[in-house]
Amino acid sequence: MGREHWVETSFTDILDIQGGTQPPKKDFIYEPHEGYIQLLQIRDFGKKEFPTFVKNSNNLKKCEKEDILIGRYGASVGKILTGKDGAYNVAIAKVVIPQNVDKRYVYFYLNSYLFQQPIKSIERSAQDGFNKDDLQKISFCLPPLNEQKRIVEKLDTILPKVKNAKARLENVPKILKKFRQSVLADACSGKLTEEWREGKELDKPIINNLKKSKILDDMSADYEKHEIPENWTWCIIDDVSEVKGGKRLPAGALFSKTITDFPYIMAGSLKNGTVMIEKLSYIEKETQNKIKNYIVKGGDVYITIVGACIGDSGIIPNTFDGANLTENALKITNFKDVYNRFLAFWLRSRQAQDLIKSTILSCAQGKLALGRVKAFPVPLPPIEEQHEIVRRVEKLFAIANSLEEKYKTAIARVEKIEQSVLAKAFRGELVDPDPNDEPAENLLKRILEEKSKMGTGKKNKGENMVSPLRKTTENKSK
């Protein structure tokens, strides 16, 4: 195998691009209509499509399903898009492919690191988008036409198997999420410790002070449908702890531009049941002195009360003892008759999250007020059982975490396999060459001649632009 009859040339010597058009937004409609055409945008190639339609005209740049498109801006630079017909906007460019080049070969090549690495390293692309001059600097490996077809046939055999393995692996996080929720559901309903309770004489919890709040009365139909063991009881958060608010920065105060001894925990730092250190903010000592009464202790339970992650709950690690807390979260502290870790697991359970959502919907401000959190129901086991529940949950979660780490390793390997196969293909190692194939040099000359006739090729460039890959490879190896 090898690339003896291949040539390496510039992207723009073989291919061309056509930028899209951007009709004014006032002309957009959002339902199909006679005489209108879909205006394709990057978002339309995601899992959820948000179609936009514009009046069909000759001024629009259009594509068909088999055409290859490239994302031009921001995080979508170099994203290869296909499978839709319509008009396309300025954030997308269409690849124009000569008849003597296999379209599927181009598709695979553009998805490989040979194109993806240089296109994403263009500094201007993140803001201004790439242009033809940028693409001229990117190389393109051209095999004989028949070899292109053999490469495509081989890739069509191998890559679906890789993608199928990747798709199966991508289900793992969803499965683990369901597993964790199932564990919490069993933990907070008593099923997890059902066998453990057998033969034990367990006292009921000391607290038994339900329905002292009108808010709780309003929620009774919701929480009472969750069955609990006979030796458990329902209480409210205010029965077993204190709920306190956080504090926003004083007027005129700013966050520190450097790390200080005074971390300030924002709502965005509270995730996955803990504090994400990489998302912390910091304040100066002068600011800290003004809001020092709004700090958290290690072991406090937090709950976010506004924003997209409203109701997210967890434990403040001991390393953040003394940190300030945002006004967009509450802390639950000074526990009595409740194990803080059990309370945190309850608040993260699907049962509690459903109750939180119903509480938010009944509140005009769309937030969890302090009074509502105080009155939030808690299924309370005896303290000994709470500790046993937490031990079992943490043991099962540790297994899930271990599987998640293995998943991350496996998915990274699968992603490398796909690029490895593509790299092998474009090194000429995936299929056997055929000495009867027309050399790519001849193919390239014809492409250039056709482009020159159409006024799209580079004039008077001569034969020096043709770089046989065999020679290039030999030079690199010296």
PDB file of N, CA, C and O in Angstrom, residues 219 221-226 234 346 349-362 368 376-378:
ATOM      1  N   MET A 219     -49.387  21.281  49.835  1.00  0.00           N
ATOM      2  CA  MET A 219     -48.608  20.271  49.137  1.00  0.00           C
ATOM      3  C   MET A 219     -48.939  18.849  49.582  1.00  0.00           C
ATOM      4  O   MET A 219     -48.396  17.886  49.052  1.00  0.00           O
ATOM      5  N   ALA A 221     -51.215  16.688  49.136  1.00  0.00           N
ATOM      6  CA  ALA A 221     -51.624  15.703  48.130  1.00  0.00           C
ATOM      7  C   ALA A 221     -50.440  15.194  47.330  1.00  0.00           C
ATOM      8  O   ALA A 221     -50.466  14.079  46.813  1.00  0.00           O
ATOM      9  N   ASP A 222     -49.390  16.031  47.217  1.00  0.00           N
ATOM     10  CA  ASP A 222     -48.222  15.645  46.437  1.00  0.00           C
ATOM     11  C   ASP A 222     -47.278  14.752  47.234  1.00  0.00           C
ATOM     12  O   ASP A 222     -46.877  13.692  46.765  1.00  0.00           O
ATOM     13  N   TYR A 223     -46.916  15.158  48.454  1.00  0.00           N
ATOM     14  CA  TYR A 223     -45.900  14.385  49.162  1.00  0.00           C
ATOM     15  C   TYR A 223     -46.456  13.144  49.826  1.00  0.00           C
ATOM     16  O   TYR A 223     -45.745  12.147  49.992  1.00  0.00           O
ATOM     17  N   GLU A 224     -47.734  13.143  50.192  1.00  0.00           N
ATOM     18  CA  GLU A 224     -48.289  11.999  50.899  1.00  0.00           C
ATOM     19  C   GLU A 224     -48.487  10.778  49.995  1.00  0.00           C
ATOM     20  O   GLU A 224     -48.710   9.676  50.476  1.00  0.00           O
ATOM     21  N   LYS A 225     -48.385  10.988  48.668  1.00  0.00           N
ATOM     22  CA  LYS A 225     -48.495   9.835  47.764  1.00  0.00           C
ATOM     23  C   LYS A 225     -47.209   9.001  47.772  1.00  0.00           C
ATOM     24  O   LYS A 225     -47.187   7.887  47.262  1.00  0.00           O
ATOM     25  N   HIS A 226     -46.131   9.553  48.361  1.00  0.00           N
ATOM     26  CA  HIS A 226     -44.879   8.810  48.490  1.00  0.00           C
ATOM     27  C   HIS A 226     -44.925   8.002  49.791  1.00  0.00           C
ATOM     28  O   HIS A 226     -44.856   8.568  50.888  1.00  0.00           O
ATOM     29  N   TRP A 234     -43.135  12.002  58.492  1.00  0.00           N
ATOM     30  CA  TRP A 234     -42.937  13.210  57.675  1.00  0.00           C
ATOM     31  C   TRP A 234     -42.723  14.397  58.594  1.00  0.00           C
ATOM     32  O   TRP A 234     -43.403  14.554  59.607  1.00  0.00           O
ATOM     33  N   TRP A 346     -32.030  13.319  49.905  1.00  0.00           N
ATOM     34  CA  TRP A 346     -33.475  13.477  49.724  1.00  0.00           C
ATOM     35  C   TRP A 346     -33.779  14.626  48.767  1.00  0.00           C
ATOM     36  O   TRP A 346     -34.582  14.486  47.829  1.00  0.00           O
ATOM     37  N   SER A 349     -33.282  13.702  45.190  1.00  0.00           N
ATOM     38  CA  SER A 349     -34.070  12.598  44.675  1.00  0.00           C
ATOM     39  C   SER A 349     -35.139  13.105  43.711  1.00  0.00           C
ATOM     40  O   SER A 349     -35.536  14.278  43.743  1.00  0.00           O
ATOM     41  N   ARG A 350     -35.627  12.201  42.852  1.00  0.00           N
ATOM     42  CA  ARG A 350     -36.671  12.574  41.902  1.00  0.00           C
ATOM     43  C   ARG A 350     -37.944  12.979  42.618  1.00  0.00           C
ATOM     44  O   ARG A 350     -38.635  13.920  42.198  1.00  0.00           O
ATOM     45  N   GLN A 351     -38.267  12.296  43.737  1.00  0.00           N
ATOM     46  CA  GLN A 351     -39.472  12.658  44.490  1.00  0.00           C
ATOM     47  C   GLN A 351     -39.402  14.109  44.949  1.00  0.00           C
ATOM     48  O   GLN A 351     -40.354  14.883  44.769  1.00  0.00           O
ATOM     49  N   ALA A 352     -38.263  14.503  45.542  1.00  0.00           N
ATOM     50  CA  ALA A 352     -38.119  15.869  46.042  1.00  0.00           C
ATOM     51  C   ALA A 352     -38.076  16.873  44.906  1.00  0.00           C
ATOM     52  O   ALA A 352     -38.656  17.963  44.997  1.00  0.00           O
ATOM     53  N   GLN A 353     -37.380  16.522  43.823  1.00  0.00           N
ATOM     54  CA  GLN A 353     -37.287  17.446  42.692  1.00  0.00           C
ATOM     55  C   GLN A 353     -38.655  17.711  42.079  1.00  0.00           C
ATOM     56  O   GLN A 353     -38.940  18.838  41.649  1.00  0.00           O
ATOM     57  N   ASP A 354     -39.508  16.689  42.030  1.00  0.00           N
ATOM     58  CA  ASP A 354     -40.873  16.899  41.532  1.00  0.00           C
ATOM     59  C   ASP A 354     -41.643  17.850  42.442  1.00  0.00           C
ATOM     60  O   ASP A 354     -42.397  18.715  41.983  1.00  0.00           O
ATOM     61  N   LEU A 355     -41.446  17.693  43.745  1.00  0.00           N
ATOM     62  CA  LEU A 355     -42.110  18.587  44.698  1.00  0.00           C
ATOM     63  C   LEU A 355     -41.593  20.011  44.568  1.00  0.00           C
ATOM     64  O   LEU A 355     -42.350  20.981  44.666  1.00  0.00           O
ATOM     65  N   ILE A 356     -40.281  20.144  44.339  1.00  0.00           N
ATOM     66  CA  ILE A 356     -39.691  21.475  44.163  1.00  0.00           C
ATOM     67  C   ILE A 356     -40.285  22.163  42.939  1.00  0.00           C
ATOM     68  O   ILE A 356     -40.633  23.342  42.969  1.00  0.00           O
ATOM     69  N   LYS A 357     -40.427  21.393  41.842  1.00  0.00           N
ATOM     70  CA  LYS A 357     -41.005  21.968  40.619  1.00  0.00           C
ATOM     71  C   LYS A 357     -42.433  22.430  40.852  1.00  0.00           C
ATOM     72  O   LYS A 357     -42.845  23.484  40.375  1.00  0.00           O
ATOM     73  N   SER A 358     -43.213  21.634  41.583  1.00  0.00           N
ATOM     74  CA  SER A 358     -44.593  22.037  41.865  1.00  0.00           C
ATOM     75  C   SER A 358     -44.632  23.269  42.752  1.00  0.00           C
ATOM     76  O   SER A 358     -45.520  24.111  42.629  1.00  0.00           O
ATOM     77  N   THR A 359     -43.646  23.393  43.643  1.00  0.00           N
ATOM     78  CA  THR A 359     -43.557  24.580  44.498  1.00  0.00           C
ATOM     79  C   THR A 359     -43.231  25.817  43.676  1.00  0.00           C
ATOM     80  O   THR A 359     -43.794  26.898  43.875  1.00  0.00           O
ATOM     81  N   ILE A 360     -42.300  25.670  42.705  1.00  0.00           N
ATOM     82  CA  ILE A 360     -41.911  26.795  41.855  1.00  0.00           C
ATOM     83  C   ILE A 360     -43.089  27.253  41.015  1.00  0.00           C
ATOM     84  O   ILE A 360     -43.359  28.450  40.883  1.00  0.00           O
ATOM     85  N   LEU A 361     -43.844  26.293  40.461  1.00  0.00           N
ATOM     86  CA  LEU A 361     -44.966  26.634  39.590  1.00  0.00           C
ATOM     87  C   LEU A 361     -46.052  27.393  40.341  1.00  0.00           C
ATOM     88  O   LEU A 361     -46.775  28.197  39.756  1.00  0.00           O
ATOM     89  N   SER A 362     -46.156  27.149  41.637  1.00  0.00           N
ATOM     90  CA  SER A 362     -47.188  27.825  42.419  1.00  0.00           C
ATOM     91  C   SER A 362     -46.724  29.180  42.938  1.00  0.00           C
ATOM     92  O   SER A 362     -47.458  29.859  43.637  1.00  0.00           O
ATOM     93  N   LEU A 368     -37.559  29.859  44.631  1.00  0.00           N
ATOM     94  CA  LEU A 368     -37.822  29.200  45.902  1.00  0.00           C
ATOM     95  C   LEU A 368     -37.566  30.195  47.029  1.00  0.00           C
ATOM     96  O   LEU A 368     -36.420  30.515  47.328  1.00  0.00           O
ATOM     97  N   PHE A 376     -40.585  22.780  53.447  1.00  0.00           N
ATOM     98  CA  PHE A 376     -40.492  21.665  52.502  1.00  0.00           C
ATOM     99  C   PHE A 376     -40.505  20.335  53.254  1.00  0.00           C
ATOM    100  O   PHE A 376     -39.833  20.174  54.278  1.00  0.00           O
ATOM    101  N   PRO A 377     -41.281  19.345  52.778  1.00  0.00           N
ATOM    102  CA  PRO A 377     -41.410  18.070  53.508  1.00  0.00           C
ATOM    103  C   PRO A 377     -40.156  17.208  53.416  1.00  0.00           C
ATOM    104  O   PRO A 377     -39.435  17.230  52.416  1.00  0.00           O
ATOM    105  N   VAL A 378     -39.927  16.442  54.465  1.00  0.00           N
ATOM    106  CA  VAL A 378     -38.796  15.504  54.524  1.00  0.00           C
ATOM    107  C   VAL A 378     -39.297  14.181  55.116  1.00  0.00           C
ATOM    108  O   VAL A 378     -39.898  14.180  56.196  1.00  0.00           O
TER     109      VAL A 378
END
